[in-house]
Coordinates of C-alpha atoms in Angstrom, one line a residue:
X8 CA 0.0 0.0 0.0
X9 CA 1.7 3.5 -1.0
X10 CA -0.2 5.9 0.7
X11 CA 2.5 8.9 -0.9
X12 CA 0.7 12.2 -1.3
X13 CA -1.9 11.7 1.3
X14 CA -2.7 13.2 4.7
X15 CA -4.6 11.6 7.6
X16 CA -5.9 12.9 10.7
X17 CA -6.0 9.9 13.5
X18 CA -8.2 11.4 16.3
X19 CA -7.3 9.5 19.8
X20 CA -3.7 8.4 18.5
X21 CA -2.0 8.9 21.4
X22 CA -2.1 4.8 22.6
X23 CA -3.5 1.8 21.9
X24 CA -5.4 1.4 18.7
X25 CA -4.9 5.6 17.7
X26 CA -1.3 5.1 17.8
X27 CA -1.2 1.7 15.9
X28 CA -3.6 3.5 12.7
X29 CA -1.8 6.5 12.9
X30 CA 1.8 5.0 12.6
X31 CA 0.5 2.5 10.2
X32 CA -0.5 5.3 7.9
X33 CA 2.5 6.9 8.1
X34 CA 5.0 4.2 7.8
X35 CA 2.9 3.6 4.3
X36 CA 3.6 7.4 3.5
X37 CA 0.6 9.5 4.7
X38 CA 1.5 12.3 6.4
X39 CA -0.6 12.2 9.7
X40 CA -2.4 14.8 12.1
X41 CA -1.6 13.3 15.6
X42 CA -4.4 14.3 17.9
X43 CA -5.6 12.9 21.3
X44 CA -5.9 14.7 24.7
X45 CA -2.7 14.5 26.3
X46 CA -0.8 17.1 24.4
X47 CA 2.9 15.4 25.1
X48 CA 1.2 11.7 24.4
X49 CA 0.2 12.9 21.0
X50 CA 3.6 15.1 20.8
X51 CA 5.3 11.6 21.5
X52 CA 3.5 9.4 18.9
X53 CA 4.3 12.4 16.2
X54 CA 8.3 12.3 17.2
X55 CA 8.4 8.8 17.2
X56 CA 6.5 9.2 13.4
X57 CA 8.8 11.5 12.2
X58 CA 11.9 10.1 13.3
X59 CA 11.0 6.9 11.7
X60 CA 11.2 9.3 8.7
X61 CA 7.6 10.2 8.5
X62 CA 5.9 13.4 8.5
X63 CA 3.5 14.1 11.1
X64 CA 1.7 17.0 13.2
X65 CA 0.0 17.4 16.3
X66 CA -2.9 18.7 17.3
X67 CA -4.1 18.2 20.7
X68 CA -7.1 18.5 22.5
X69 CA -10.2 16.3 23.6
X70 CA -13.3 15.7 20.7
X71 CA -16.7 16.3 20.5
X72 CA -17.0 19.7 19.7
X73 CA -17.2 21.5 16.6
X74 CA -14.1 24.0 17.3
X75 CA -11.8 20.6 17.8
X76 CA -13.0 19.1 14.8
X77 CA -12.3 21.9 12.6
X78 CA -8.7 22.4 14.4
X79 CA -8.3 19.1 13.0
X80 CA -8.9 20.0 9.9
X81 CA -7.2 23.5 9.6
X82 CA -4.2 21.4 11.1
X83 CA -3.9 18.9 8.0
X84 CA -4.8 22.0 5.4
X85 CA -2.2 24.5 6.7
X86 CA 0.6 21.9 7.6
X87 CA 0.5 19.3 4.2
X88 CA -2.0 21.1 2.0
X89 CA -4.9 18.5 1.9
X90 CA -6.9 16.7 3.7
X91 CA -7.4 12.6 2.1
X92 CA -8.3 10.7 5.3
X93 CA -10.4 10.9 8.6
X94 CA -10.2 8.3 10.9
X95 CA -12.2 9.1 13.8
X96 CA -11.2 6.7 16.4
X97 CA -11.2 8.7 19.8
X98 CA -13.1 7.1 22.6
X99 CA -13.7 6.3 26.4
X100 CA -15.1 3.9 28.7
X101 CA -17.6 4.9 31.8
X102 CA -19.3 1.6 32.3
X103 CA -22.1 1.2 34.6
X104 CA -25.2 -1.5 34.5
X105 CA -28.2 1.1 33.6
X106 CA -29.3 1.3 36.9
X107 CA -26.2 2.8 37.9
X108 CA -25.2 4.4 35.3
X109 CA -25.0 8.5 36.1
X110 CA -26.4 11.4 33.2
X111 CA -23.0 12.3 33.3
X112 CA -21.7 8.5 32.4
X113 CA -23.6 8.4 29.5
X114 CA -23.0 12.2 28.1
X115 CA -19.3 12.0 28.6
X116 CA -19.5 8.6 26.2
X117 CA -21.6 9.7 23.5
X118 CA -20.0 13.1 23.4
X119 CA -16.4 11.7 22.7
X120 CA -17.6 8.5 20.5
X121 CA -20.7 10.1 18.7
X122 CA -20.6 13.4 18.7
X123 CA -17.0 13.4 18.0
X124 CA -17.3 11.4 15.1
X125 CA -20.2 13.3 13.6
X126 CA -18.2 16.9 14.1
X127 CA -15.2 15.4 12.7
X128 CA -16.7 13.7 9.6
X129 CA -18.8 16.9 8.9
X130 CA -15.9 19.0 8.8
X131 CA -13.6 16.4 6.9
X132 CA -16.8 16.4 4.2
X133 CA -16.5 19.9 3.9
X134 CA -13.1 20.0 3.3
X135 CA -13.0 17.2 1.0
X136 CA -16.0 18.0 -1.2
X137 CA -14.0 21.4 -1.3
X138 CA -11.3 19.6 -2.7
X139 CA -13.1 17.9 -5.2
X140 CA -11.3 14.6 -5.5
X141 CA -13.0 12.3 -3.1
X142 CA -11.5 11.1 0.8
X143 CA -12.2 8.7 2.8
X144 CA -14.0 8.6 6.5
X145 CA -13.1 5.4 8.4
X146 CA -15.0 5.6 11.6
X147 CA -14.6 3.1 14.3
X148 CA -17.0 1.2 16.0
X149 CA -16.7 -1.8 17.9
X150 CA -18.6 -5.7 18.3
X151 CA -20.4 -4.0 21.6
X152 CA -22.3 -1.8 19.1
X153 CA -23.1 -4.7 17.4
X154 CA -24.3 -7.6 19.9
X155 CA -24.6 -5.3 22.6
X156 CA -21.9 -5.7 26.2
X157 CA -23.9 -6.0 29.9
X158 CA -23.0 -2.7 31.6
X159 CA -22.2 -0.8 28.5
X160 CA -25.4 1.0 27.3
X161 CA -23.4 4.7 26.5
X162 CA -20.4 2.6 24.4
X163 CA -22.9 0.3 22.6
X164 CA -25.2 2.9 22.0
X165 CA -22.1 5.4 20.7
X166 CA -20.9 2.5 18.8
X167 CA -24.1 0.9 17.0
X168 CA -25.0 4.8 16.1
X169 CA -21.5 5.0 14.4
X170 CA -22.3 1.8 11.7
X171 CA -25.9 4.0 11.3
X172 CA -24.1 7.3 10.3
X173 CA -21.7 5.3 8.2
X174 CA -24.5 3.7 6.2
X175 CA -26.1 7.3 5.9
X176 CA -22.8 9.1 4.7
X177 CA -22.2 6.4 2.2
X178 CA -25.1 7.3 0.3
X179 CA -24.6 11.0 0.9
X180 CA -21.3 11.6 -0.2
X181 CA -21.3 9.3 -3.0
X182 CA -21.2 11.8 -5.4
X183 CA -18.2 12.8 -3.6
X184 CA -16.4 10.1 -4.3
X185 CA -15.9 10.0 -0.2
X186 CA -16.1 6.6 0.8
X187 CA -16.9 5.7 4.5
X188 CA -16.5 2.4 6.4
X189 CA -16.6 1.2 9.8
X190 CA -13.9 -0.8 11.6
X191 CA -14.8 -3.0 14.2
X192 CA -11.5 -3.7 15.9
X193 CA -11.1 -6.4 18.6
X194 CA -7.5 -6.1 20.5
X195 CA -5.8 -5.5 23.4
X196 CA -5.6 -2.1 24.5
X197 CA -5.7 -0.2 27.6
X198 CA -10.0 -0.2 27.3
X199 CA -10.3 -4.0 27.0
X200 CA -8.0 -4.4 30.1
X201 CA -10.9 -3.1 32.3
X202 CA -12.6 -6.0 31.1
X203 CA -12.6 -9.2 33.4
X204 CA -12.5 -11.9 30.5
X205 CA -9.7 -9.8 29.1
X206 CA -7.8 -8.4 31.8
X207 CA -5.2 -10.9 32.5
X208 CA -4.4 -12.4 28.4
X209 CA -1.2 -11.5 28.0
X210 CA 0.9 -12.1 24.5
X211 CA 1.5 -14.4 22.8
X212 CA -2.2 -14.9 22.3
X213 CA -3.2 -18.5 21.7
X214 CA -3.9 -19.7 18.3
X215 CA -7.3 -20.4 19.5
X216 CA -8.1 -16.8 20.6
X217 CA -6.3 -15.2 17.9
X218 CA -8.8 -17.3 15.1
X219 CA -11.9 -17.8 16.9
X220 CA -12.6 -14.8 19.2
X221 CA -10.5 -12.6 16.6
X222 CA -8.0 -11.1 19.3
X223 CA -4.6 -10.1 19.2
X224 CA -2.5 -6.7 19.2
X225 CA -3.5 -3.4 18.2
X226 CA -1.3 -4.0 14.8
X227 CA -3.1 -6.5 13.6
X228 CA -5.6 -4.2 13.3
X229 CA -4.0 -1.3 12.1
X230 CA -3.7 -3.0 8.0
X231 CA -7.7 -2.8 7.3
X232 CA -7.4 1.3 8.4
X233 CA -4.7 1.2 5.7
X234 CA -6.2 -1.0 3.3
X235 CA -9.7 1.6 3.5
X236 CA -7.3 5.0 3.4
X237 CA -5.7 3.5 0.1
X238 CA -7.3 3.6 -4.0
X239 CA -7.5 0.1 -3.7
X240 CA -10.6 0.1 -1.1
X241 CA -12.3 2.6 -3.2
X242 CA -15.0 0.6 -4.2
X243 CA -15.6 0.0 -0.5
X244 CA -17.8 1.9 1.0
X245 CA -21.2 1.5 3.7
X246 CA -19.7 -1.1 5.5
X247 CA -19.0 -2.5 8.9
X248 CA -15.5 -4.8 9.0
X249 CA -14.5 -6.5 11.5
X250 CA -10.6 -7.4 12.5
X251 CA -8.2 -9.0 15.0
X252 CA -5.8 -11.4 15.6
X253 CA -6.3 -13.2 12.9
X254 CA -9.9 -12.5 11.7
X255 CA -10.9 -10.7 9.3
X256 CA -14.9 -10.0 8.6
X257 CA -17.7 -8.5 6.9
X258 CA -21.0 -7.3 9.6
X259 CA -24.5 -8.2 7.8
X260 CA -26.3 -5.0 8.1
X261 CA -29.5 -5.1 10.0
X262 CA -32.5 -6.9 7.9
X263 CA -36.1 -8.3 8.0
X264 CA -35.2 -12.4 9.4
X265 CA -38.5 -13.5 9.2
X266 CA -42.2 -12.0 8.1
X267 CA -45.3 -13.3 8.6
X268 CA -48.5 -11.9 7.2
X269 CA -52.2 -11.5 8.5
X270 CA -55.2 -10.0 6.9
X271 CA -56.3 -6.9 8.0
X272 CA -53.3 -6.6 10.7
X273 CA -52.1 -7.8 13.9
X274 CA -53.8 -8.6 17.3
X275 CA -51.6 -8.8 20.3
X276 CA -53.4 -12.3 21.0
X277 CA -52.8 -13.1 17.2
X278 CA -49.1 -12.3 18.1
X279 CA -49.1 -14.6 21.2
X280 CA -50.5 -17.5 20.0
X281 CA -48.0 -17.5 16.7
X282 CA -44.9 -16.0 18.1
X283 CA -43.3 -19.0 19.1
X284 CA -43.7 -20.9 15.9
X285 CA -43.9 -18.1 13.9
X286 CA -41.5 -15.0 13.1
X287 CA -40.3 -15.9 17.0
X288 CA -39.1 -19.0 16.5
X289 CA -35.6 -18.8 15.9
X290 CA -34.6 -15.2 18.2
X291 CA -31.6 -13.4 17.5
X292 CA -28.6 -13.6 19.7
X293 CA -27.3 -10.9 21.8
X294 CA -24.6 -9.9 23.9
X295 CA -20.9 -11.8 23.0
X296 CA -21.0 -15.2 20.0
X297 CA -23.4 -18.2 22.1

């Protein structure tokens, strides 16, 4: 993959996944707008980019709102001339079971996840469609948004809206020639280390985990962001992709399972006594693979 010529912004690239996309990118020959919330964290990641003998910025500061989103922006314009690639990564974790889980939980998650991918896309569309010669939005999402994770209701909810607006911008900036995609990464990071089942897995991973629960390290993630920042993915576009360890997958968008049809329309007794051998028969799944 020769990513010559093109810039990136990575938001959240100061660790973990952030850091693996951003110097990915790089070390195929983006130049790369290094932003997360610790100013020296993101200062660090760009040294480390540069001396490597990539090119890379910083801009530093936490998501959500629109002024940081066009910062971002501005950043990539005024310090490599263009703007090709958005990858809105940023995130964090308050996890709660609903009953416990505060106002503030629940804004400070979607703000950072949802919001801050919806200001950041906007203003990458803007500049793109400016530009006039397509781009790409990868947006990151993650399996809770897609099964659903007990005590994550803000994350799930951030992350299952994220596939949603990546469906919607697909059709919208078609014309564009702006593709967008959603990764749905599974590795160890500092996040998943606040998980029980994960919280003790240390490398190497088995071959076991790495094929059949798709986990491993934060660069064997970091190829798909490449692979959907590159021409070659530009007939990819409205999808949810999942990768890790050794997995690499395609998310069925929502769909009608099963229909069943009555004249004149539905009773809730009528739905009772055919649920279970009807349209109910065979339930969906949710929370983690059964």
């Amino acid at each position: 993959m020769n990513l010559s010529g093109k810039v990136a912004v990575v938001t959240g690239a100061g660790r973990g996944l952030g850091r693996a996309y951003a110097e990915a990118l790089a070390a195929a020959g983006a130049a790369v707008v290094v932003n997360d919330v610790d100013a020296e964290t993101a200062a660090e990641v760009a040294r480390a980019i540069t001396g490597d003998g990539g090119r890379a910025a910083v801009a530093a500061g936490p998501v959500g709102g629109s002024e940081m989103a066009e910062r971002l922006v501005t950043t990539a314009v005024k310090e490599f001339g263009r703007l090709d690639v958005m990858v809105a990564n940023a995130g964090i974790l308050r996890d709660r079971v609903l009953w416990k889980m505060s106002d503030e939980d629940f804004d400070a998650v979607i703000d950072v996840h949802l919001r801050g991918t919806f200001t950041c896309a906007r203003a990458a569309a803007v500049r793109m469609r400016e530009q006039g010669d397509g781009g790409r939005l990868i947006l990151v999402s993650s399996p809770a948004g897609q099964r659903g994770n007990f005590g994550q209701t803000n994350y799930a909810a951030a992350k299952a809206g994220i596939v949603a607006m990546a469906r919607t911008w697909a059709m919208e900036l078609a014309r564009a020639k702006v593709t967008v995609n959603a990764v749905v990464p599974v590795a160890a990071t500092e996040m998943t280390r606040t998980i029980p089942a994960f919280a003790e897995l240390a490398e190497p991973y088995p071959d076991s985990l790495r094929k059949d629960e798709g986990f491993g390290t934060v660069h064997d993630v970091a190829p798909l962001v490449v692979f959907l920042a590159s021409d070659a993915s530009a007939g990819v576009t409205g999808q949810a992709i999942g990768i890790g360890g050794d997995r690499l997958a395609l998310w069925s968008h929502p769909r009608e399972k099963a229909v069943a049809l009555a004249d004149g329309g539905w009773s809730a007794d009528a739905i009772a006594a055919s649920w279970a051998d009807g349209v109910g028969a065979d339930p969906e799944t949710y929370g983690g693979p059964r």
